[in-house]
Amino acid sequence: MTALLDIDQLLDTLESGLRTLLQERGVDKPVLIGIRTGGVWLADALGKRLGIAQPFGELDISFYRDDFSRIGLNPRVMPSSLPFDTEGRDVILIDDVIMSGRTIRAAMNEIFDYGRPASIILATLVDMGARELPIQPDVVGRALTLDARQRVKLRGPEPLRIEVQESGQ
């Protein structure tokens, strides 16, 4: 069984939360960076919604994972692409699902290899709340608690949709 979540509602929540946070912090020229693959799709959608004309960055954090030596290299590793300088910039880092916090840690390590941003705002579509590291999103589309056999999956890029799946699907 697959339950669909309302992607438009989740994106509306993310957009609204980001607009509010950017205004509160006085950030007027942020850059967007999406973590492959789902975060890239979301960065594209949010960039359009927020009216950010500058191209967004794409991170493939494969080489920055702390379990790289155990799981090996993903056969679909692609180079990251940041078409802007991160030094002194306000970055909105976007991922589809946050769970342990390890993917976000890896992404921040890679961002800092490109330069030291002024700030990083973390936006995630879904927060699963199973942290292993003290990393929390600033803006979340929705927090979910699922059974151990359930998973969240973002599908896309066109049309963008999010599903809760039972194991084995």
mmCIF file of N, CA and C in Angstrom, residues 14-78:
data_model
loop_
_atom_site.group_PDB
_atom_site.id
_atom_site.type_symbol
_atom_site.label_atom_id
_atom_site.label_comp_id
_atom_site.label_asym_id
_atom_site.label_seq_id
_atom_site.Cartn_x
_atom_site.Cartn_y
_atom_site.Cartn_z
ATOM 1 N N LEU A 14 6.688 24.880 3.058
ATOM 2 C CA LEU A 14 8.113 25.216 2.952
ATOM 3 C C LEU A 14 8.307 26.638 2.446
ATOM 4 N N GLU A 15 7.597 27.003 1.393
ATOM 5 C CA GLU A 15 7.732 28.348 0.829
ATOM 6 C C GLU A 15 7.379 29.410 1.867
ATOM 7 N N SER A 16 6.255 29.244 2.535
ATOM 8 C CA SER A 16 5.818 30.206 3.543
ATOM 9 C C SER A 16 6.833 30.318 4.682
ATOM 10 N N GLY A 17 7.302 29.161 5.165
ATOM 11 C CA GLY A 17 8.287 29.165 6.247
ATOM 12 C C GLY A 17 9.598 29.815 5.839
ATOM 13 N N LEU A 18 10.036 29.557 4.607
ATOM 14 C CA LEU A 18 11.278 30.174 4.125
ATOM 15 C C LEU A 18 11.120 31.681 3.965
ATOM 16 N N ARG A 19 10.003 32.124 3.404
ATOM 17 C CA ARG A 19 9.772 33.570 3.249
ATOM 18 C C ARG A 19 9.827 34.274 4.602
ATOM 19 N N THR A 20 9.148 33.686 5.590
ATOM 20 C CA THR A 20 9.133 34.267 6.939
ATOM 21 C C THR A 20 10.533 34.310 7.531
ATOM 22 N N LEU A 21 11.265 33.202 7.447
ATOM 23 C CA LEU A 21 12.604 33.125 8.027
ATOM 24 C C LEU A 21 13.568 34.083 7.329
ATOM 25 N N LEU A 22 13.512 34.150 6.017
ATOM 26 C CA LEU A 22 14.387 35.069 5.268
ATOM 27 C C LEU A 22 14.105 36.513 5.662
ATOM 28 N N GLN A 23 12.837 36.851 5.825
ATOM 29 C CA GLN A 23 12.480 38.210 6.234
ATOM 30 C C GLN A 23 12.974 38.494 7.654
ATOM 31 N N GLU A 24 12.761 37.553 8.576
ATOM 32 C CA GLU A 24 13.199 37.734 9.967
ATOM 33 C C GLU A 24 14.706 37.936 10.055
ATOM 34 N N ARG A 25 15.461 37.213 9.217
ATOM 35 C CA ARG A 25 16.927 37.289 9.256
ATOM 36 C C ARG A 25 17.497 38.370 8.343
ATOM 37 N N GLY A 26 16.650 39.046 7.596
ATOM 38 C CA GLY A 26 17.112 40.092 6.704
ATOM 39 C C GLY A 26 17.919 39.575 5.527
ATOM 40 N N VAL A 27 17.620 38.361 5.092
ATOM 41 C CA VAL A 27 18.331 37.757 3.966
ATOM 42 C C VAL A 27 17.563 38.090 2.691
ATOM 43 N N ASP A 28 18.222 38.803 1.772
ATOM 44 C CA ASP A 28 17.517 39.199 0.555
ATOM 45 C C ASP A 28 18.065 38.553 -0.719
ATOM 46 N N LYS A 29 19.250 37.932 -0.650
ATOM 47 C CA LYS A 29 19.821 37.303 -1.845
ATOM 48 C C LYS A 29 20.405 35.928 -1.516
ATOM 49 N N PRO A 30 19.532 35.004 -1.102
ATOM 50 C CA PRO A 30 20.044 33.670 -0.782
ATOM 51 C C PRO A 30 20.373 32.881 -2.050
ATOM 52 N N VAL A 31 21.204 31.866 -1.883
ATOM 53 C CA VAL A 31 21.436 30.893 -2.950
ATOM 54 C C VAL A 31 20.864 29.563 -2.469
ATOM 55 N N LEU A 32 20.369 28.786 -3.403
ATOM 56 C CA LEU A 32 19.777 27.485 -3.084
ATOM 57 C C LEU A 32 20.738 26.381 -3.475
ATOM 58 N N ILE A 33 20.855 25.386 -2.597
ATOM 59 C CA ILE A 33 21.641 24.192 -2.891
ATOM 60 C C ILE A 33 20.788 22.982 -2.532
ATOM 61 N N GLY A 34 20.569 22.116 -3.525
ATOM 62 C CA GLY A 34 19.808 20.891 -3.303
ATOM 63 C C GLY A 34 20.726 19.696 -3.210
ATOM 64 N N ILE A 35 20.393 18.765 -2.319
ATOM 65 C CA ILE A 35 21.135 17.512 -2.188
ATOM 66 C C ILE A 35 20.484 16.504 -3.132
ATOM 67 N N ARG A 36 21.312 15.894 -3.991
ATOM 68 C CA ARG A 36 20.766 14.934 -4.968
ATOM 69 C C ARG A 36 20.114 13.752 -4.265
ATOM 70 N N THR A 37 19.027 13.292 -4.752
ATOM 71 C CA THR A 37 18.340 13.722 -5.957
ATOM 72 C C THR A 37 17.133 14.585 -5.595
ATOM 73 N N GLY A 38 16.415 14.172 -4.572
ATOM 74 C CA GLY A 38 15.187 14.867 -4.202
ATOM 75 C C GLY A 38 15.375 16.322 -3.839
ATOM 76 N N GLY A 39 16.462 16.640 -3.161
ATOM 77 C CA GLY A 39 16.713 18.029 -2.784
ATOM 78 C C GLY A 39 16.924 18.932 -3.986
ATOM 79 N N VAL A 40 17.465 18.382 -5.066
ATOM 80 C CA VAL A 40 17.662 19.147 -6.295
ATOM 81 C C VAL A 40 16.310 19.475 -6.919
ATOM 82 N N TRP A 41 15.423 18.481 -6.961
ATOM 83 C CA TRP A 41 14.082 18.721 -7.497
ATOM 84 C C TRP A 41 13.358 19.789 -6.681
ATOM 85 N N LEU A 42 13.512 19.720 -5.364
ATOM 86 C CA LEU A 42 12.868 20.698 -4.487
ATOM 87 C C LEU A 42 13.491 22.080 -4.638
ATOM 88 N N ALA A 43 14.809 22.149 -4.799
ATOM 89 C CA ALA A 43 15.472 23.443 -5.001
ATOM 90 C C ALA A 43 14.945 24.117 -6.260
ATOM 91 N N ASP A 44 14.728 23.343 -7.298
ATOM 92 C CA ASP A 44 14.174 23.877 -8.538
ATOM 93 C C ASP A 44 12.777 24.449 -8.284
ATOM 94 N N ALA A 45 11.924 23.679 -7.638
ATOM 95 C CA ALA A 45 10.551 24.116 -7.373
ATOM 96 C C ALA A 45 10.516 25.329 -6.444
ATOM 97 N N LEU A 46 11.310 25.299 -5.383
ATOM 98 C CA LEU A 46 11.304 26.403 -4.419
ATOM 99 C C LEU A 46 11.937 27.662 -5.007
ATOM 100 N N GLY A 47 12.958 27.491 -5.823
ATOM 101 C CA GLY A 47 13.564 28.655 -6.476
ATOM 102 C C GLY A 47 12.547 29.412 -7.309
ATOM 103 N N LYS A 48 11.723 28.685 -8.038
ATOM 104 C CA LYS A 48 10.667 29.307 -8.852
ATOM 105 C C LYS A 48 9.636 29.976 -7.963
ATOM 106 N N ARG A 49 9.234 29.301 -6.899
ATOM 107 C CA ARG A 49 8.218 29.852 -5.996
ATOM 108 C C ARG A 49 8.719 31.106 -5.271
ATOM 109 N N LEU A 50 10.000 31.104 -4.915
ATOM 110 C CA LEU A 50 10.577 32.233 -4.177
ATOM 111 C C LEU A 50 11.078 33.344 -5.096
ATOM 112 N N GLY A 51 11.050 33.103 -6.401
ATOM 113 C CA GLY A 51 11.511 34.108 -7.357
ATOM 114 C C GLY A 51 13.014 34.299 -7.345
ATOM 115 N N ILE A 52 13.756 33.245 -7.055
ATOM 116 C CA ILE A 52 15.220 33.318 -7.053
ATOM 117 C C ILE A 52 15.702 32.973 -8.454
ATOM 118 N N ALA A 53 16.216 34.000 -9.149
ATOM 119 C CA ALA A 53 16.592 33.829 -10.557
ATOM 120 C C ALA A 53 17.920 33.091 -10.726
ATOM 121 N N GLN A 54 18.814 33.226 -9.744
ATOM 122 C CA GLN A 54 20.131 32.604 -9.859
ATOM 123 C C GLN A 54 19.988 31.081 -9.886
ATOM 124 N N PRO A 55 20.758 30.393 -10.750
ATOM 125 C CA PRO A 55 20.691 28.927 -10.775
ATOM 126 C C PRO A 55 21.021 28.348 -9.393
ATOM 127 N N PHE A 56 20.412 27.217 -9.104
ATOM 128 C CA PHE A 56 20.657 26.568 -7.817
ATOM 129 C C PHE A 56 21.833 25.608 -7.945
ATOM 130 N N GLY A 57 22.452 25.301 -6.799
ATOM 131 C CA GLY A 57 23.547 24.342 -6.764
ATOM 132 C C GLY A 57 23.036 22.939 -6.510
ATOM 133 N N GLU A 58 23.857 21.963 -6.911
ATOM 134 C CA GLU A 58 23.527 20.552 -6.714
ATOM 135 C C GLU A 58 24.698 19.865 -6.030
ATOM 136 N N LEU A 59 24.411 19.171 -4.935
ATOM 137 C CA LEU A 59 25.445 18.427 -4.213
ATOM 138 C C LEU A 59 25.222 16.929 -4.358
ATOM 139 N N ASP A 60 26.306 16.209 -4.664
ATOM 140 C CA ASP A 60 26.314 14.762 -4.545
ATOM 141 C C ASP A 60 27.279 14.475 -3.407
ATOM 142 N N ILE A 61 26.763 14.087 -2.271
ATOM 143 C CA ILE A 61 27.562 13.985 -1.045
ATOM 144 C C ILE A 61 28.214 12.619 -0.869
ATOM 145 N N SER A 62 28.226 11.810 -1.910
ATOM 146 C CA SER A 62 28.730 10.432 -1.807
ATOM 147 C C SER A 62 30.103 10.334 -1.157
ATOM 148 N N PHE A 63 31.028 11.199 -1.541
ATOM 149 C CA PHE A 63 32.389 11.128 -1.011
ATOM 150 C C PHE A 63 32.502 11.690 0.408
ATOM 151 N N TYR A 64 31.455 12.345 0.883
ATOM 152 C CA TYR A 64 31.480 12.961 2.202
ATOM 153 C C TYR A 64 30.734 12.139 3.245
ATOM 154 N N ARG A 65 30.150 11.036 2.829
ATOM 155 C CA ARG A 65 29.392 10.199 3.758
ATOM 156 C C ARG A 65 30.331 9.560 4.788
ATOM 157 N N ASP A 66 29.860 9.440 6.030
ATOM 158 C CA ASP A 66 30.694 8.820 7.061
ATOM 159 C C ASP A 66 30.647 7.301 6.998
ATOM 160 N N ASP A 67 29.800 6.748 6.122
ATOM 161 C CA ASP A 67 29.751 5.300 5.948
ATOM 162 C C ASP A 67 30.324 4.878 4.593
ATOM 163 N N PHE A 68 31.050 5.769 3.943
ATOM 164 C CA PHE A 68 31.624 5.503 2.621
ATOM 165 C C PHE A 68 32.483 4.239 2.617
ATOM 166 N N SER A 69 33.312 4.067 3.663
ATOM 167 C CA SER A 69 34.211 2.904 3.697
ATOM 168 C C SER A 69 33.436 1.591 3.864
ATOM 169 N N ARG A 70 32.235 1.658 4.433
ATOM 170 C CA ARG A 70 31.424 0.450 4.620
ATOM 171 C C ARG A 70 30.567 0.123 3.407
ATOM 172 N N ILE A 71 29.978 1.161 2.783
ATOM 173 C CA ILE A 71 29.038 0.878 1.697
ATOM 174 C C ILE A 71 29.658 1.009 0.314
ATOM 175 N N GLY A 72 30.828 1.618 0.226
ATOM 176 C CA GLY A 72 31.492 1.770 -1.069
ATOM 177 C C GLY A 72 30.902 2.895 -1.886
ATOM 178 N N LEU A 73 31.347 3.005 -3.102
ATOM 179 C CA LEU A 73 30.966 4.083 -3.993
ATOM 180 C C LEU A 73 29.658 3.749 -4.706
ATOM 181 N N ASN A 74 28.732 4.688 -4.669
ATOM 182 C CA ASN A 74 27.498 4.558 -5.422
ATOM 183 C C ASN A 74 27.850 4.600 -6.907
ATOM 184 N N PRO A 75 27.377 3.647 -7.695
ATOM 185 C CA PRO A 75 27.762 3.613 -9.113
ATOM 186 C C PRO A 75 27.241 4.808 -9.916
ATOM 187 N N ARG A 76 26.330 5.597 -9.334
ATOM 188 C CA ARG A 76 25.786 6.745 -10.047
ATOM 189 C C ARG A 76 26.288 8.074 -9.489
ATOM 190 N N VAL A 77 27.480 8.103 -8.932
ATOM 191 C CA VAL A 77 28.034 9.336 -8.393
ATOM 192 C C VAL A 77 28.256 10.329 -9.531
ATOM 193 N N MET A 78 27.807 11.550 -9.304
ATOM 194 C CA MET A 78 28.004 12.620 -10.272
ATOM 195 C C MET A 78 28.685 13.773 -9.546
#
